[in-house]
Amino acid sequence: MFNNFKYLVREGLRNAWANRLMTLASVGVLVCCLVLMGSAVLVSVNISHAMKWLQDQNVVMVFLNSTVSGSDASYTVSDVRNQILSVDNVDENNIEFISKEEGFQSLLDRFDEKLRIIDSLGDTANILPDAFRVGFKDPTRYETTVQQLKNLDVVYTVRDNRKYAEKLMGINKTVTVVGVWIVGLLLVVSLFIITNTIKLTMMVRKLEISIMKSVGATDWFIRMPFLVEGIVIGLTAGILSFALVSYIYSAATSAISSIMSAGALPYMSMIWWLLLAFVGSGVLSGALGSLFSIGKYLKDDGGVSGD
Amino acid sequence: MIEFRNVYKTYDNGTKALRDLNLRVNEGEFVFIVGSSGAGKSTLLKILMREETPNSGEVIVNNTRLSTLKHRDIPYYRRTLGMVFQDFRLIPNMTVFDNVAFAMRVTGASTKAIRKKVPYVLAHVGLAEKSKCFPNELSGGEQQRVGLARALINNPALIIADEPTGNVDPRMSFEIVDMLNQINRNNGTTILMVTHEHALVRKFRRRIIEIQNGELVADSGPEVDYYV
């Protein structure tokens, strides 16, 4: 049986090569499909990750109306701290003053060295107000606490992370819906093209198949080379799209991590899963395509002695 | 060996191909099937190869009841048959050796067994020297002998030849039928040969069955004297 297996795999590879233009077309379409699918999944995964990060924080930034540091301070830091602590849900162990200079510095730190022309502007560029980072004791009373903080005279505004989370959720939904449609459509297209590629091989090998049938080849024996051809297409597409997405992702994350404090998920943490997913879905669609195309042909007992 | 009992076959387009066909061929017989085109000969062969099933009636080949044969068992049934076609049906990009080996490989034979048996069978049909040739380098008669070697390779109990001399010149035609005749005499293989060539039929004087309009109209009777 092993002899046969080797023979059938070789036949499949021969098919793929003999038909290389169509094989290439199938691989191309499947790569497009897989790259889009992979990107959609990665974007979605990252948005979820960022969302979770934001929600886990349970912390808001409270920006102040008046300057409390420096020479022109109208309030002292401890005054304002006490005011904020008067809101009963504020966690006294999780409150931190961030002066406008510190805030500006940490903002600058997120950007690339080369982008820091702002440096040349000096202190005048700093338009950030002083702020407190405030943690809550009870996250369920989040909304009311934010409102209470906003009502304080010294408070200019409260950066509400939950609002970001909601926005992200919306983006995530859109990405998912659009992604599912694109992927679904492309999957149909690539299955169609793979099916046609295999059908073309079948046309070319019609005589061989009819002889196979006449000398008593089982369905699996006839199917194997076509299955191998489909799997070769799928495997090639899977590996290619994995490489492409890896490249795109690493390029994208280095850009994103500089502007998003949540940061992107590190690629290495999911590299094996991704490889498995890409190769798996490639092979699966290749195999399905070839089984679809030959299924009907095998069901028919005829075609042995020609027409 | 072969038994047709009250076999009817009507195609979907209304063509009545076989009408109450009754036929019995014993093991070891050599039968010519004659009849004008459209008489039902092709349908008869298609039923034997289990490409088509009759609408009613019973067909038994080699103790296999074809009406109850399951789809997955068809390949194993076909392995007990050897088929020879009018258009040879050789794979053009395979050598003579590979064409014959192909039929053996399909049955799961090992490469070792293939290397041993194919040259033997090729020698048997007189093509030992041509094993590396491609089909288009051979004459019609030689190509048909490759077809014959392929039909023989799995030791079938029954060989079905569908106008095997139709694309072969007359002198070679005689040779092909003579070879079938020898196989029948030496191995006891049952042979069913559809043909239009009355000269051949007269020359070999074996059992003749004539089919017209899907009915058996003449039968020279079983050759029971060869095998008892």
Coordinates of C-alpha atoms in Angstrom, one line a residue:
Chain A
M1 CA 0.0 0.0 0.0
F2 CA 2.9 2.3 0.7
N3 CA 4.1 1.8 -2.8
N4 CA 0.8 3.0 -4.0
F5 CA 0.8 6.0 -1.8
K6 CA 4.1 7.2 -3.1
Y7 CA 2.9 6.6 -6.6
L8 CA -0.4 8.5 -6.1
V9 CA 1.4 11.5 -4.5
R10 CA 3.8 11.6 -7.4
E11 CA 0.8 11.6 -9.8
G12 CA -0.8 14.4 -7.9
L13 CA 2.4 16.5 -8.1
R14 CA 2.6 15.7 -11.7
N15 CA -0.9 17.0 -12.2
A16 CA -0.2 20.2 -10.4
W17 CA 2.9 20.8 -12.5
A18 CA 1.3 19.8 -15.8
N19 CA -1.4 22.3 -15.1
R20 CA 0.8 25.0 -13.6
L21 CA -0.9 28.0 -14.9
M22 CA -4.2 27.1 -13.3
T23 CA -2.4 25.9 -10.3
L24 CA -0.8 29.3 -10.0
A25 CA -4.1 31.1 -10.4
S26 CA -5.7 28.9 -7.7
V27 CA -2.8 29.6 -5.4
G28 CA -3.0 33.3 -6.1
V29 CA -6.7 33.6 -5.3
L30 CA -6.4 31.4 -2.3
V31 CA -3.5 33.6 -1.0
C32 CA -5.6 36.7 -1.4
C33 CA -8.4 35.0 0.5
L34 CA -6.2 33.8 3.3
V35 CA -4.3 37.1 3.7
L36 CA -7.6 39.0 4.0
M37 CA -9.0 36.4 6.3
G38 CA -5.9 36.4 8.4
S39 CA -5.7 40.2 8.6
A40 CA -9.3 40.5 9.6
V41 CA -8.8 38.0 12.4
L42 CA -5.6 39.7 13.6
V43 CA -7.3 43.1 13.6
S44 CA -10.2 41.8 15.5
V45 CA -8.0 39.9 18.0
N46 CA -6.0 43.0 18.6
I47 CA -9.0 45.2 19.1
S48 CA -10.4 42.8 21.6
H49 CA -7.0 42.8 23.3
A50 CA -7.0 46.6 23.5
M51 CA -10.5 46.7 24.7
K52 CA -9.8 44.3 27.5
W53 CA -6.8 46.3 28.4
L54 CA -8.8 49.4 28.6
Q55 CA -11.6 47.9 30.6
D56 CA -9.2 46.2 33.0
Q57 CA -7.6 49.5 33.8
N58 CA -10.6 50.8 35.7
V59 CA -8.7 54.1 35.8
V60 CA -9.5 57.5 34.4
M61 CA -7.4 60.5 33.7
V62 CA -8.7 63.6 35.3
F63 CA -7.5 66.7 33.6
L64 CA -7.5 69.9 35.6
N65 CA -8.8 73.3 34.7
S66 CA -6.2 75.3 36.5
T67 CA -2.6 75.0 36.8
V68 CA -1.5 73.5 40.1
S69 CA 2.2 73.2 39.6
G70 CA 4.8 75.7 38.6
S71 CA 4.9 79.4 39.5
D72 CA 1.4 80.3 38.4
A73 CA -0.4 77.7 40.5
S74 CA -3.8 78.7 41.6
Y75 CA -4.3 75.6 43.7
T76 CA -1.9 73.3 45.4
V77 CA -1.6 69.7 44.4
S78 CA -2.8 68.5 47.8
D79 CA -5.9 70.7 47.6
V80 CA -6.9 69.2 44.4
R81 CA -6.1 65.7 45.6
N82 CA -8.4 66.2 48.6
Q83 CA -11.1 67.4 46.4
I84 CA -10.8 64.4 44.2
L85 CA -10.7 62.1 47.2
S86 CA -13.9 63.6 48.4
V87 CA -15.7 61.7 45.8
D88 CA -16.4 58.5 47.7
N89 CA -15.6 55.9 45.1
V90 CA -12.0 57.1 44.5
D91 CA -9.4 54.7 45.7
E92 CA -7.0 56.7 47.9
N93 CA -4.2 54.1 47.3
N94 CA -4.5 54.6 43.5
I95 CA -4.3 58.2 42.8
E96 CA -1.3 59.8 41.2
F97 CA -0.5 63.4 40.2
I98 CA 0.9 63.8 36.7
S99 CA 2.3 67.3 36.0
K100 CA 1.9 68.7 32.5
E101 CA 5.6 68.2 32.0
E102 CA 5.5 64.6 32.9
G103 CA 2.4 64.1 30.7
F104 CA 4.1 65.7 27.8
Q105 CA 7.3 63.7 28.3
S106 CA 5.4 60.4 28.3
L107 CA 3.5 61.4 25.2
L108 CA 6.8 62.2 23.5
D109 CA 8.3 58.9 24.6
R110 CA 5.7 57.1 22.5
F111 CA 6.9 58.6 19.3
D112 CA 9.9 57.6 17.3
E113 CA 13.1 59.6 17.8
K114 CA 12.9 61.0 14.3
L115 CA 9.5 62.4 14.8
R116 CA 10.5 64.5 17.7
I117 CA 10.7 67.8 15.9
I118 CA 8.3 68.9 18.7
D119 CA 11.4 69.0 20.9
S120 CA 12.6 72.0 19.1
L121 CA 9.5 74.0 20.1
G122 CA 10.5 73.7 23.8
D123 CA 7.9 74.2 26.5
T124 CA 5.6 76.3 24.5
A125 CA 4.6 73.1 22.6
N126 CA 3.1 71.6 25.8
I127 CA -0.6 72.3 25.7
L128 CA -1.4 69.5 28.1
P129 CA -3.0 70.4 31.4
D130 CA -2.0 68.9 34.7
A131 CA -3.7 65.7 35.5
F132 CA -4.5 63.0 38.1
R133 CA -4.6 59.4 37.3
V134 CA -7.4 58.1 39.5
G135 CA -8.4 54.5 40.3
F136 CA -11.9 53.5 41.5
K137 CA -12.7 51.1 44.3
D138 CA -15.9 49.8 42.8
P139 CA -15.9 49.5 39.0
T140 CA -19.6 49.0 38.9
R141 CA -20.2 52.6 40.0
Y142 CA -17.9 53.8 37.2
E143 CA -20.3 56.0 35.4
T144 CA -21.6 57.9 38.4
T145 CA -18.1 58.4 39.7
V146 CA -16.9 59.8 36.4
Q147 CA -19.9 62.2 36.5
Q148 CA -19.1 63.3 40.1
L149 CA -15.5 64.0 39.1
K150 CA -16.6 66.1 36.1
N151 CA -18.8 68.2 38.4
L152 CA -15.7 69.3 40.4
D153 CA -14.7 72.9 39.7
V154 CA -11.1 72.2 39.2
V155 CA -11.7 69.4 36.7
Y156 CA -11.5 70.4 33.1
T157 CA -12.5 67.0 31.7
V158 CA -12.3 63.3 32.5
R159 CA -10.8 60.9 29.8
D160 CA -13.2 58.1 30.0
N161 CA -11.6 54.9 28.7
R162 CA -15.0 53.2 28.5
K163 CA -15.9 55.5 25.7
Y164 CA -12.9 54.3 23.8
A165 CA -13.8 50.8 24.6
E166 CA -17.2 51.3 23.1
K167 CA -15.8 52.9 20.0
L168 CA -13.4 50.0 19.6
M169 CA -16.3 47.6 20.1
G170 CA -18.1 49.3 17.2
I171 CA -15.0 49.1 15.0
N172 CA -14.5 45.5 16.0
K173 CA -18.1 44.7 15.0
T174 CA -17.7 46.4 11.6
V175 CA -14.4 44.6 11.0
T176 CA -15.9 41.3 11.9
V177 CA -19.0 41.8 9.7
V178 CA -17.1 43.1 6.7
G179 CA -14.4 40.5 7.3
V180 CA -16.9 37.7 7.4
W181 CA -18.5 38.8 4.1
I182 CA -15.3 39.3 2.3
V183 CA -13.9 36.1 3.5
G184 CA -17.1 34.2 2.7
L185 CA -17.2 35.6 -0.8
L186 CA -13.5 34.9 -1.4
L187 CA -13.8 31.4 -0.1
V188 CA -16.5 30.7 -2.6
V189 CA -14.4 32.2 -5.3
S190 CA -11.3 30.3 -4.4
L191 CA -13.2 27.0 -4.1
F192 CA -14.7 27.7 -7.5
I193 CA -11.3 28.3 -9.0
I194 CA -9.7 25.3 -7.3
T195 CA -12.7 23.1 -8.5
N196 CA -12.1 24.3 -12.0
T197 CA -8.4 23.7 -11.9
I198 CA -9.0 20.2 -10.8
K199 CA -11.8 19.7 -13.4
L200 CA -9.3 20.8 -16.1
T201 CA -6.9 18.1 -14.9
M202 CA -9.8 15.7 -15.0
M203 CA -10.6 16.6 -18.6
V204 CA -7.0 16.0 -19.5
R205 CA -6.9 12.7 -17.7
K206 CA -10.4 11.5 -18.7
L207 CA -8.9 8.6 -20.6
E208 CA -6.8 7.6 -17.6
I209 CA -9.7 7.8 -15.3
S210 CA -11.9 5.7 -17.6
I211 CA -9.1 3.1 -17.8
M212 CA -8.7 3.2 -14.1
K213 CA -12.4 2.5 -13.7
S214 CA -12.3 -0.3 -16.2
V215 CA -9.5 -2.1 -14.5
G216 CA -11.2 -1.8 -11.1
A217 CA -9.6 1.2 -9.4
T218 CA -11.4 2.1 -6.2
D219 CA -12.8 5.6 -5.8
W220 CA -10.0 6.5 -3.4
F221 CA -7.4 5.4 -5.8
I222 CA -8.8 7.6 -8.5
R223 CA -9.4 10.5 -6.1
M224 CA -6.0 10.5 -4.5
P225 CA -3.9 12.3 -7.2
F226 CA -6.6 15.0 -7.4
L227 CA -6.7 15.3 -3.7
V228 CA -2.9 15.7 -3.6
E229 CA -3.2 18.3 -6.3
G230 CA -5.7 20.2 -4.3
I231 CA -3.6 19.9 -1.1
V232 CA -0.5 21.1 -2.9
I233 CA -2.4 24.2 -4.0
G234 CA -3.7 24.7 -0.5
L235 CA -0.4 24.1 1.2
T236 CA 1.5 26.5 -1.1
A237 CA -1.2 29.2 -0.6
G238 CA -1.2 28.6 3.2
I239 CA 2.6 29.0 3.5
L240 CA 2.7 32.0 1.2
S241 CA -0.1 33.9 2.9
F242 CA 1.4 33.1 6.3
A243 CA 4.7 34.7 5.2
L244 CA 2.8 37.7 3.8
V245 CA 0.7 38.3 6.8
S246 CA 3.7 37.9 9.1
Y247 CA 5.5 40.6 7.2
I248 CA 2.5 42.9 7.2
Y249 CA 1.8 42.3 10.8
S250 CA 5.3 43.0 12.0
A251 CA 5.4 46.2 9.9
A252 CA 2.0 47.3 11.2
T253 CA 2.7 46.5 14.9
S254 CA 5.8 48.6 15.0
A255 CA 3.8 51.5 13.7
I256 CA 0.8 50.9 16.0
S257 CA 2.7 50.3 19.2
S258 CA 4.1 53.8 19.1
I259 CA 0.6 55.4 19.2
M260 CA -1.4 52.9 21.1
S261 CA -0.5 52.4 24.8
A262 CA -2.2 49.0 24.8
G263 CA 0.3 47.8 22.2
A264 CA -0.3 45.1 19.7
L265 CA -0.2 41.5 20.6
P266 CA 3.3 40.2 20.0
Y267 CA 3.4 38.1 16.9
M268 CA 5.7 35.4 18.4
S269 CA 3.1 34.5 21.0
M270 CA 0.7 33.3 18.3
I271 CA 3.0 32.3 15.5
W272 CA 2.4 28.6 15.7
W273 CA -1.3 29.0 15.9
L274 CA -1.3 31.3 12.9
L275 CA 0.9 28.9 10.9
L276 CA -1.4 26.1 11.8
A277 CA -4.5 28.2 10.9
F278 CA -3.1 29.3 7.6
V279 CA -1.8 26.0 6.5
G280 CA -4.9 24.2 7.8
S281 CA -7.4 26.4 6.1
G282 CA -5.4 26.3 2.9
V283 CA -5.2 22.6 2.9
L284 CA -8.8 22.2 3.8
S285 CA -10.1 24.4 1.0
G286 CA -7.7 22.7 -1.5
A287 CA -8.9 19.3 -0.4
L288 CA -12.6 20.3 -0.4
G289 CA -12.2 21.9 -3.9
S290 CA -10.8 18.7 -5.3
L291 CA -13.3 16.4 -3.7
F292 CA -16.2 18.6 -5.0
S293 CA -14.9 18.5 -8.5
I294 CA -14.5 14.7 -8.7
G295 CA -17.4 13.7 -6.5
K296 CA -20.0 13.6 -9.1
Y297 CA -17.8 11.9 -11.6
L298 CA -17.1 9.0 -9.3
K299 CA -20.7 8.5 -8.3
D300 CA -21.5 7.5 -11.9
D301 CA -20.6 3.9 -12.5
G302 CA -20.3 4.5 -16.2
G303 CA -17.6 6.2 -18.3
V304 CA -15.7 2.9 -18.5
S305 CA -16.0 2.1 -22.2
G306 CA -16.2 5.7 -23.4
D307 CA -19.4 7.3 -24.7
Chain B
M1 CA -20.1 -17.9 -16.1
I2 CA -22.5 -15.3 -17.6
E3 CA -26.3 -15.5 -17.3
F4 CA -28.9 -13.0 -18.5
R5 CA -32.4 -13.7 -17.4
N6 CA -35.3 -11.8 -18.9
V7 CA -33.2 -8.6 -19.1
Y8 CA -34.9 -5.4 -20.2
K9 CA -33.1 -2.1 -20.6
T10 CA -34.8 1.1 -21.6
Y11 CA -32.7 4.3 -21.5
D12 CA -34.1 7.6 -20.2
N13 CA -34.6 8.9 -23.7
G14 CA -37.0 6.0 -24.4
T15 CA -34.6 3.8 -26.4
K16 CA -35.4 0.2 -25.8
A17 CA -31.9 -1.3 -25.9
L18 CA -32.6 -4.8 -24.6
R19 CA -36.0 -6.6 -24.7
D20 CA -36.3 -9.8 -22.7
L21 CA -32.8 -11.0 -23.3
N22 CA -31.9 -14.5 -22.1
L23 CA -28.4 -15.7 -22.5
R24 CA -26.1 -18.2 -20.9
V25 CA -22.3 -18.5 -21.5
N26 CA -20.4 -21.3 -19.8
E27 CA -17.0 -21.1 -18.3
G28 CA -14.3 -21.5 -20.9
E29 CA -16.4 -20.6 -23.9
F30 CA -15.4 -18.3 -26.7
V31 CA -18.4 -16.3 -27.9
F32 CA -18.7 -13.9 -30.9
I33 CA -21.5 -11.4 -30.5
V34 CA -22.7 -10.0 -33.8
G35 CA -25.5 -7.7 -34.8
S36 CA -26.0 -4.4 -36.6
S37 CA -25.1 -1.2 -34.8
G38 CA -27.9 -0.1 -32.4
A39 CA -28.9 -3.7 -31.9
G40 CA -28.0 -3.6 -28.2
K41 CA -24.5 -5.0 -28.2
S42 CA -23.0 -2.0 -26.5
T43 CA -25.7 -2.1 -23.8
L44 CA -25.0 -5.7 -23.3
L45 CA -21.4 -5.0 -22.6
K46 CA -22.2 -2.0 -20.5
I47 CA -24.3 -4.1 -18.3
L48 CA -21.6 -6.7 -18.1
M49 CA -19.1 -4.1 -17.0
R50 CA -21.7 -2.8 -14.5
E51 CA -21.8 0.6 -16.1
E52 CA -25.5 0.3 -16.6
T53 CA -28.1 -1.7 -14.7
P54 CA -31.1 -3.4 -16.4
N55 CA -34.6 -2.1 -15.7
S56 CA -35.6 -5.6 -14.9
G57 CA -34.3 -9.1 -15.1
E58 CA -31.2 -10.6 -13.6
V59 CA -27.6 -10.7 -14.7
I60 CA -25.1 -13.0 -13.0
V61 CA -21.4 -13.0 -13.8
N62 CA -18.9 -15.3 -12.1
N63 CA -21.4 -15.9 -9.3
T64 CA -21.9 -12.2 -8.8
R65 CA -25.4 -10.9 -9.0
L66 CA -24.9 -7.5 -10.6
S67 CA -28.2 -6.0 -9.6
T68 CA -27.3 -6.2 -5.9
L69 CA -23.7 -5.1 -6.4
K70 CA -22.9 -2.1 -4.2
H71 CA -21.1 1.0 -5.6
R72 CA -18.1 0.3 -3.5
D73 CA -17.8 -3.3 -4.6
I74 CA -17.9 -2.5 -8.3
P75 CA -14.1 -2.0 -8.6
Y76 CA -13.5 -5.4 -7.1
Y77 CA -15.9 -7.0 -9.5
R78 CA -14.3 -5.2 -12.5
R79 CA -10.9 -6.6 -11.5
T80 CA -12.2 -10.1 -12.4
L81 CA -12.8 -8.9 -16.0
G82 CA -10.3 -8.0 -18.7
M83 CA -11.4 -5.4 -21.2
V84 CA -10.2 -4.8 -24.7
F85 CA -11.5 -1.7 -26.6
Q86 CA -11.9 -0.8 -30.2
D87 CA -9.8 2.4 -29.7
F88 CA -7.2 0.6 -27.6
R89 CA -7.5 3.1 -24.8
L90 CA -3.8 3.4 -24.2
I91 CA -2.4 6.3 -22.3
P92 CA -0.3 8.2 -24.9
N93 CA 2.4 9.6 -22.5
M94 CA 3.1 6.3 -20.9
T95 CA 5.3 3.6 -22.3
V96 CA 4.0 0.1 -23.2
F97 CA 5.4 -1.2 -20.0
D98 CA 3.7 1.6 -17.9
N99 CA 0.4 1.2 -19.7
V100 CA 0.3 -2.5 -18.7
A101 CA 1.7 -1.8 -15.3
F102 CA -1.0 0.8 -14.7
A103 CA -3.8 -1.8 -14.6
M104 CA -1.8 -3.8 -12.1
R105 CA -0.9 -0.8 -9.9
V106 CA -4.6 0.1 -9.6
T107 CA -5.2 -3.2 -7.8
G108 CA -2.6 -2.3 -5.2
A109 CA 0.2 -4.6 -6.6
S110 CA 3.7 -4.0 -5.4
T111 CA 6.4 -2.6 -7.7
K112 CA 8.3 -5.8 -7.3
A113 CA 5.3 -7.9 -8.5
I114 CA 4.7 -5.4 -11.4
R115 CA 8.4 -5.7 -12.5
K116 CA 8.1 -9.4 -12.5
K117 CA 4.8 -9.9 -14.2
V118 CA 4.6 -7.2 -16.9
P119 CA 7.5 -8.4 -19.0
Y120 CA 6.1 -11.9 -18.8
V121 CA 2.7 -10.8 -20.2
L122 CA 4.3 -8.6 -22.8
A123 CA 6.4 -11.5 -24.0
H124 CA 3.2 -13.5 -24.1
V125 CA 1.7 -11.1 -26.6
G126 CA 5.0 -10.8 -28.5
L127 CA 5.9 -7.3 -27.5
A128 CA 8.9 -8.0 -25.2
E129 CA 11.1 -5.8 -27.4
K130 CA 8.7 -2.8 -27.4
S131 CA 8.2 -2.3 -23.7
K132 CA 10.0 1.0 -23.8
C133 CA 8.0 2.3 -26.8
F134 CA 5.2 4.8 -26.6
P135 CA 1.8 3.9 -28.1
N136 CA 2.2 6.2 -31.1
E137 CA 5.4 4.4 -32.2
L138 CA 3.4 1.2 -32.6
S139 CA 1.1 -0.1 -35.4
G140 CA -2.6 -0.6 -34.7
G141 CA -2.1 -4.4 -34.3
E142 CA 0.7 -3.8 -31.8
Q143 CA -1.3 -1.3 -29.9
Q144 CA -4.2 -3.7 -29.6
R145 CA -1.8 -6.3 -28.3
V146 CA -0.7 -3.9 -25.6
G147 CA -4.4 -3.6 -24.8
L148 CA -4.7 -7.3 -24.7
A149 CA -1.7 -7.5 -22.3
R150 CA -3.3 -5.0 -20.1
A151 CA -6.5 -7.0 -20.1
L152 CA -4.6 -10.2 -19.2
I153 CA -2.4 -8.7 -16.5
N154 CA -4.8 -9.3 -13.6
N155 CA -5.6 -12.9 -14.6
P156 CA -9.3 -12.3 -15.4
A157 CA -11.7 -15.2 -15.7
L158 CA -13.6 -13.3 -18.4
I159 CA -12.3 -11.1 -21.2
I160 CA -14.7 -8.7 -22.9
A161 CA -13.5 -7.5 -26.2
D162 CA -15.5 -4.7 -27.8
E163 CA -14.7 -4.8 -31.6
P164 CA -11.0 -5.3 -30.9
T165 CA -10.2 -5.5 -34.6
G166 CA -12.1 -2.4 -35.6
N167 CA -9.0 -0.2 -35.9
V168 CA -6.6 -2.9 -37.0
D169 CA -5.7 -4.0 -40.6
P170 CA -7.1 -7.4 -41.7
R171 CA -3.9 -9.4 -41.4
M172 CA -3.3 -8.1 -37.9
S173 CA -7.0 -8.7 -37.1
F174 CA -6.5 -12.4 -37.6
E175 CA -3.6 -12.3 -35.3
I176 CA -5.5 -10.5 -32.5
V177 CA -8.4 -13.0 -32.6
D178 CA -6.0 -15.9 -32.8
M179 CA -4.3 -14.6 -29.7
L180 CA -7.6 -14.4 -27.9
N181 CA -8.3 -17.9 -29.2
Q182 CA -5.0 -19.1 -27.8
I183 CA -5.7 -17.5 -24.4
N184 CA -9.0 -19.2 -24.3
R185 CA -7.6 -22.6 -25.2
N186 CA -4.6 -22.4 -23.0
N187 CA -5.9 -20.6 -19.9
G188 CA -9.6 -21.5 -20.1
T189 CA -10.4 -17.8 -20.0
T190 CA -14.0 -17.1 -21.1
I191 CA -14.0 -14.7 -24.0
L192 CA -16.8 -12.5 -25.2
M193 CA -16.0 -10.6 -28.4
V194 CA -18.3 -8.2 -30.1
T195 CA -17.5 -7.9 -33.8
H196 CA -18.7 -6.8 -37.2
E197 CA -16.3 -8.9 -39.2
H198 CA -18.0 -11.9 -40.5
A199 CA -14.9 -13.3 -42.1
L200 CA -13.2 -13.6 -38.7
V201 CA -16.3 -15.2 -37.2
R202 CA -16.4 -17.8 -40.0
K203 CA -12.7 -18.5 -39.8
F204 CA -12.6 -19.3 -36.1
R205 CA -15.9 -21.3 -35.9
R206 CA -16.7 -20.6 -32.3
R207 CA -20.0 -19.9 -30.7
I208 CA -22.0 -17.1 -32.4
I209 CA -24.7 -15.1 -30.8
E210 CA -26.7 -12.6 -32.9
I211 CA -28.6 -9.7 -31.4
Q212 CA -31.2 -7.6 -33.3
N213 CA -33.4 -4.9 -31.8
G214 CA -32.4 -5.9 -28.3
E215 CA -33.4 -9.5 -28.7
L216 CA -31.4 -12.6 -29.2
V217 CA -32.2 -13.8 -32.7
A218 CA -29.6 -16.6 -33.3
D219 CA -27.3 -18.7 -31.1
S220 CA -25.1 -21.4 -32.5
G221 CA -25.3 -23.1 -29.1
P222 CA -22.9 -23.5 -26.2
E223 CA -19.5 -25.1 -26.7
V224 CA -19.9 -27.5 -23.9
D225 CA -17.4 -29.9 -25.4
Y226 CA -14.3 -27.8 -24.5
Y227 CA -14.7 -27.8 -20.8
V228 CA -16.6 -30.3 -18.8

